[in-house]
Structure formats: C-alpha cells, structure tokens
Amino acid sequence: MDKNAGFRALIRIAPAPPGPYCNTMTQQLTFTVKPNLPPRLAPLAALAQDFWISWHFDAIRLFMRFGNDLWTRTNQTPVRLLAEAPQEQLDELAQDASFLAHMDRVYENYRAYRDASPWYRGARDAVVAYFSMEFGLDVTLPIYSGGLGVLSGDHLKSCSDLGLPVVGVGLLYRTGYFRQHVTMEGQQQESYPANDFFNLPLTLCSGSDGAAVQVAVELGHERAFAQVWQAQVGRVTLYLLDTDIAANDPAARRITTQLYVSDRRERLRQELLLGIGGIRALRALKVPFAVTHMNEGHSAFLGLERIRSLMGEHGLAFAEARQAVWSTSVFTTHTPVPAGNESFDDHLVLDQASALRAELGLSEDQFLALGRSGHDAGHGNFGLTPLALRLAAYCNGVSALHGQVSRRMWNGLWPGVPADEVPIRHITNGVHARSWISHDIQDLLERYLGSPDEKFGPEVSVWEQVDNIADEELWHTHERRRERMIWFARQRVVAQLRREHASERDVQAAEVALRPDALTIGFARRFAGYKRAGLLFRRPERLVRLLSDPERPVQILMAGKAHPNDHQGKEMIRHIIQFVGDHDLRSRLVFLDDYDISVARYLVAGCDLWLNTPRRPHEASGTSGMKAAVNGSLVLSTLDGWWDEAFGPDIGWAIGTGDSYADEEIQDEIEADAAFAELEQNVIPLFYDRGIDGLPRAWIAKMRRSMKRVGQRFSAQRMVAEYHRMFYAPALAQAARLAGSGWGDAIELARYLARLEQHWPGTAVERLSSNSPPTLRVGERLEVTADVRLGDLTADEVQVSLFYGTLCVNDAGADAIVGGECAAMDLVEQDSETATYHTEVVCHTTGRLGATVRITPTHPALAHQLIPGLFRQG
C-alpha cells in the first residue's frame, strides 16, 4: 500500500520568491499536505489545533499513545504527529475501542470547556488586545526566550479559563530565540533551526476571497508586508505576524526571523512591526478591540498607531486622539534593569518611524519628546518605556516591591508628584497552575480538590483542602516526581555527552549521576548578571563540602541560557562546568543545556528546594519559584520580586534581610554567606530529620503550607482577574463612553488639558492655616484653611485637596509625608485673585503628622488626576 495513499495534496506552481531562502532561477512546486484522518478520528484534528491540550494532561496522554518514538521525534507537536503518523496506524486506531473511548472522553471535556459559562459573564462586543514580544505557550511553539514569554502564555491561558474578552498579538519568528548547546569545556554555542509553521498548531488568516490577510508597515524608506497567523488558546485567539513572504525584499523578510535580534536597527523594526502592524492586523481582521495592553515596552508604538488611526478616521487632532488612546491603554513594565527598558538612538527612530511621525503631524522634537525619560534631557535616546507610560492611563509593575521601584524609577515623568503616588500600581504575577503542576501532583490534588478546571479560578480557597492530604501520600508522590526528573536529567546529559563525542566512561557515569533519594536543589533561569547564578560558587570550599557529604547528600540541577551577546553570562556557565570537572562533582552537580518549557516542567516538579539568588531589587517578580511551590518544592531566595511579599519562615527560607547595598560586591559577599548559613543550619537538617517511618514530617508540613499559600495568592487566574477589575473593566467602560460620544469627550478633555497647561503656571498655594491646637488626640479633628491662587482658571476646573499623613525624614534629610491621604477641600469664597478652601479631617494615627495642600486637574473623562506637569503641592 502506498504510504501516501489517501492524502490530500494542495499544489500550486509559482515563481520562487526572491531572497536567501530559494533559488530565483527555477520554478517551484509548493505543497500543502494534510493527513487523511479516518472520519472516526476527526476530533484529533480539532484537538491538535488548540493549545488547550498543553494544560490538560489527559489530552497529551492521548497523543502519546501513538508511541514514544513518534511523540519525541515530532517534538511533542500533535499537528506534526498526525502528519507523520503512518496511514496504517491511523486506520488501526480508528478501530481501537480503548483509544476511541479515550479520544471521546478528551474531546467531550474539550467541548465542555469551550461551551461552558466561564467566570466572566460580561459583554463581548469589545475586547482587550494583549501585545507581547514573546509568547511561551508550549515547547511546540518556540517563540519565547524566558520569563516574559512564559508569563504571556500563562496570561492568555488564564484569560481563556476565566472567559475574559482578550486576544493576543505577537510576532511569529522563523527561528525563535536560539537552541543552546554547551560543550564539555563549558562553552555555550547557539543554533537557530527554522520552524515549520505548517506543522505547528497555526492557521494562516485569510479574507473572504480566500487570500491570506496581509498588512503593510512603512519602515524608513521601504514598506514591509506581514501575513497573519492564528493560534487557538482555548477560548482566546493569538494573532502572530510574519514577514517571511514573497511580497517583501530580503531585508524585510528577515524582520521576523529571530527573537531579540542583537542589531539595534533590526530590533527597532521588529518593535515597529509589532506595535503598528499588530494594530493594523486587528483592524484588517475586524477584531473589535477597544483596549490595548502593552506587556512591556516593546509594543509601545501601538499607541501612536492608534492615535494616527483616530486622526485619520475621525478627524481628531493629535492631542484629542491621544486622550482617547491614553484612557483605553494598559502598560505593564517587567524590569527595573536598564537593558530591559528598550531605548534607541534618536536618528534611528526618526529614520525608521518617519512615515508615522509625518502622519501624526509632529515635529522631530515633539516626536522624540514622547520617548524622553524625564530624569534628564535624555538627548540621543528614545525610550519605549517612557513612551508607553505617557500613552497609558493604567500602568503597573509585577510585584509589590517592583511597583515601589518603578514609581521611584520613573518619578521624573511626573514632576512634583511624591514617588509613592506616581500612578504606577502593581499586580503581582502568578502562574497558570494547570500548566505547571505535574500530572502526579495534579492527580493527587484532583482527588482532594476536585476538577482543576472548576477549582483553579480566581477564588482559590479550595487550596485549603491540601491539609486533607496524608503526609505519606504527599511525600511519596513528590518522591516519584524527583525520580522521574532524575531519569530525565540523566537521559539529557547522556545525549549531551554523546553529541560531544565523550568517552564511554563519561557516558556510563552520567547514566547513574544524581541520587534519587538525595536533597535536590534546582536553579534554572536566564544567566543574566543580576540573577547571580554564581553566588554559591563564591564559597568553593563550602560548596564542595556540602555536595560531598555522604551522610546527608545534596545535589544541584542547573539550567539556563545566556544571551548570545552576554559574555558575562556565558563565562558563568563555563566557570560552573569547569568547577564541576575540577572538583569531580559530575554526579552531584549537573547542568542541563537548552533550557526550555519542557526542561522547566521537570525541574519545578521534581526538585526539593528551589534556589533563587537575584540581587535585590533587580528581580521584578520571577515566577519559577511559584511553579516549584505549587508542586510542593520549597523556596530559598533573596527577598526580591514576588518572594518579598510571599516569604514567611513557615513556608520557606530567605537569603539575607532584604537590605540593598550601594556596593554590589559587599552585597554578594554577605548574601553568599547567608545562603550557606540557611542551607547548612536550616534546610539540610530539616530535610534529613526523619522519624521511624522515614518521613520528614516537619519538611512535609512546610511543603503543605507553601502549596496552600502560593496556590491561593500567586495564581495567574487571580492575576488576570485583578487586571480585569483594576484596568480592563474601567478601560472598556471608557472606550464605550468615548465612542458613544462620537469622541466628543476626548475632544473636550484635550481642550481642557490644553487650557490647564497654558494657565497652570499661574496657580499657587499662597497660605495654609489651622485653628486646631498643635497637639491633638486620636479622634479629634484637624481644621485647615488654604488660600489658593487659580490665575485664569476657575474653581470647577481644578481639585484642591488636603494631603496629610505621617512625617518621615526623606533621603535629602527633610520632612516628607509618607503614605498620606487626600481629602477634598470645600470652596468657601473666591475673589478675583484668591480662592479660599476649608476642610476638617479626623486624626486616626499617632506620631508626627504633616499636612499640605495640592492642586490637580479634575474632569469626568480622566482615568486619574495625576497628569504629568499638572500637579501643584504646598
């Protein structure tokens, strides 16, 4: 029987497109071949096209039944698996009662998920468009590099679970990030294998005429075209732009070749394509988006494209359209590290965005001013984070600590506003539990918690039921995960060694490396300098002693990539590999190369202790520790990012006291000693404190408390529910209001703010007085009167408030109100020069208190009152 019999082939003949990917002198046959599934197996095709299966292990099990060899060879990609499965096997499975029953059960669950009434029951006629440079949905679609992409993937999955009206927008990279290969000497090598989009769960978007949807973006003096692919993520759709098409010249085709390309011009072109092209793609596809969410500054140009579109379609001036976009935009900043906040040379920006600037009607100085940091003149650099902050009313960091750091970092954009009141809030990151909890732990939890599809929502009190799991059952389940992780690590290292043509002796040693019963520490993340992968290696004697103890064995599994241009990160990987060889620790310290989602799933599920060592306060959030914790691993980390608000001595351990040091070398020295002190005095003794039954019951009690607390407080469902409540819902309401007024509210608001900007220099607080005694008791009233000069403004155009609270000495040595409250003041009288205001507030705290008066804008169309340049205090 012909193995291709029954396959359907779609054939077209066309001249080969120009560029490096083909021979322009020949005719080319292009085939699109799809599997000839027996009708009874039709549900497999639908399941294979939806990333829903990536967080439902019973669905993954279904495709694994095709055989481990085929599953592995096709990179765990169901679409490709179906394409490569022998026709004989498909025909046999169509008659296999056991397989069919499994398939029907999975498909029924899938349909029930898609059809069920989700948590969100609101309107769906307007959606939020979530833009990100990378999306980490599953190992099968390698268009992510690390934490930002994985967070984006978890965001979409959780929006799907809750039924939020969200679509995703990103770029489809031909080679993604890079594959990492580490030599036996520790040298990181990079390779860039191409993705075959037609063997991925992607669908090319087409119009009513059947032709592929394309959008064009002007980049410098050329026009780049992009086609749009669609990925289904449960109830959510992700749209991805791809420039590798015949309509483009070779330079434009390369734009979407590689994630985080090093060349600054190419990086800027990617980000222009994402922001401008992404908006144009949504419009071409008639997606009814009303709000945009910029996940990091990479997509910040979308705000300017939205302004351009409103100007052209509705005849609005730039300032008017800007107010409409500002009121309906969300921006999440993910890092305080300068390298993570993209900036570009002014001349490069003006060259590549020249068409956009011209259509906006802005001078070069006006355009560049949108990307200035506010801390200094900033001449020469255009920042995407300042641009996003200026164009979004709803801004946030990704942990409580990161929110504080971001408010201080970007305080200069809001001159005069106290740092703790800068309108950058925080929504702490979370993880999509169903994607990261191992199937062993998941099966255990389902017996006690019920179906995760029903229970792992924003209301997560169900985690309290972890208390009902017996110690023996929880521990033995965890031990199985550790054993499976060690088996995986051994296989991975053996493959690495064989690739490097290592000796058979080394291969045999790797086959028995690591002990399945030893305390196993996991450290896996990007090898950036501030993450300090080498912290423990600062004390080599203590590390060797810890890893060589035969009585209380300890072992470490490490993984992570260094950016191709990060020579410091590459050197750290080389140092670790050489350290292992020099001290004969190959059986106790293993480095796994090519860190990706698949490796991460094994590590977070199987390690006993998750180690995290970022230099505070550079880690914005971090989520790997959350993934480990919900699997039952305990966390040892510096008090940075999410751990700063999660830590308690009853659930884990902290490295240091949360202090920040001006001298990084001193900080590293102190915290290296602190890490070893925790390991030697607390972690290791607790793990090996066993009863007569062999169980570490105190450790298990800590596991249980950690699972409960992290599962409840750090779920991605809780995270996206907060985004909806704090940002999406009010922004969607603003969008409806603005569109319903024919954009009249935006026009009125722009005129109002222009009037305030013109006359704001004439405002001042001239006198502040009080009839209250200098000493008050709790419960007594503070009475304050203020004389305010409004200049040419009227009393109903501004808000005059009393700002009061506890006095503390600031960094400059002066008294400052910290964590204060605002109370609106009542207008008492007004003459041509001065307006008099009065209020009374109840004193409810003790200590040294201060009070001052502030003047801010007030308008019903404002999302908030803290507008840059329109703030007066004292």
PDB file of C-alpha atoms in Angstrom, residues 16 46 52 62 76 107 114 134 219-220 262 325 340 379 451 522 616 629 631 634 678 717 723 737 784 826 869:
ATOM      1  CA  ALA A  16      10.170  31.328  -6.398  1.00  0.00           C
ATOM      2  CA  ALA A  46      -9.529  19.791  16.310  1.00  0.00           C
ATOM      3  CA  TRP A  52      -5.820  23.784  25.264  1.00  0.00           C
ATOM      4  CA  LEU A  62      -3.977  10.633  24.096  1.00  0.00           C
ATOM      5  CA  GLN A  76       5.604  16.666  21.147  1.00  0.00           C
ATOM      6  CA  TYR A 107     -12.942  15.652  23.140  1.00  0.00           C
ATOM      7  CA  ARG A 114     -15.292  25.671  25.173  1.00  0.00           C
ATOM      8  CA  GLU A 134       7.111  36.714  23.005  1.00  0.00           C
ATOM      9  CA  LEU A 219       9.809  51.264   7.918  1.00  0.00           C
ATOM     10  CA  GLY A 220      12.159  54.008   6.873  1.00  0.00           C
ATOM     11  CA  SER A 262      21.109  41.992  18.539  1.00  0.00           C
ATOM     12  CA  VAL A 325      -5.849  56.263  23.472  1.00  0.00           C
ATOM     13  CA  GLY A 340      15.222  45.564  29.758  1.00  0.00           C
ATOM     14  CA  HIS A 379      19.141  63.752  24.248  1.00  0.00           C
ATOM     15  CA  SER A 451     -11.560  19.264  38.883  1.00  0.00           C
ATOM     16  CA  GLY A 522      17.067  23.403  41.444  1.00  0.00           C
ATOM     17  CA  ARG A 616      17.678  42.999  45.175  1.00  0.00           C
ATOM     18  CA  ALA A 629       5.980  25.830  45.190  1.00  0.00           C
ATOM     19  CA  ASN A 631       4.326  21.343  43.057  1.00  0.00           C
ATOM     20  CA  LEU A 634      10.242  24.728  48.986  1.00  0.00           C
ATOM     21  CA  GLU A 678      20.466  28.775  55.641  1.00  0.00           C
ATOM     22  CA  GLN A 717      -6.246  33.409  37.371  1.00  0.00           C
ATOM     23  CA  TYR A 723      -6.161  43.107  35.610  1.00  0.00           C
ATOM     24  CA  ARG A 737     -18.112  56.250  26.655  1.00  0.00           C
ATOM     25  CA  VAL A 784      -7.373  73.544  57.791  1.00  0.00           C
ATOM     26  CA  ASP A 826     -14.578  72.920  50.043  1.00  0.00           C
ATOM     27  CA  GLY A 869       3.169  68.675  34.536  1.00  0.00           C
TER      28      GLY A 869
END
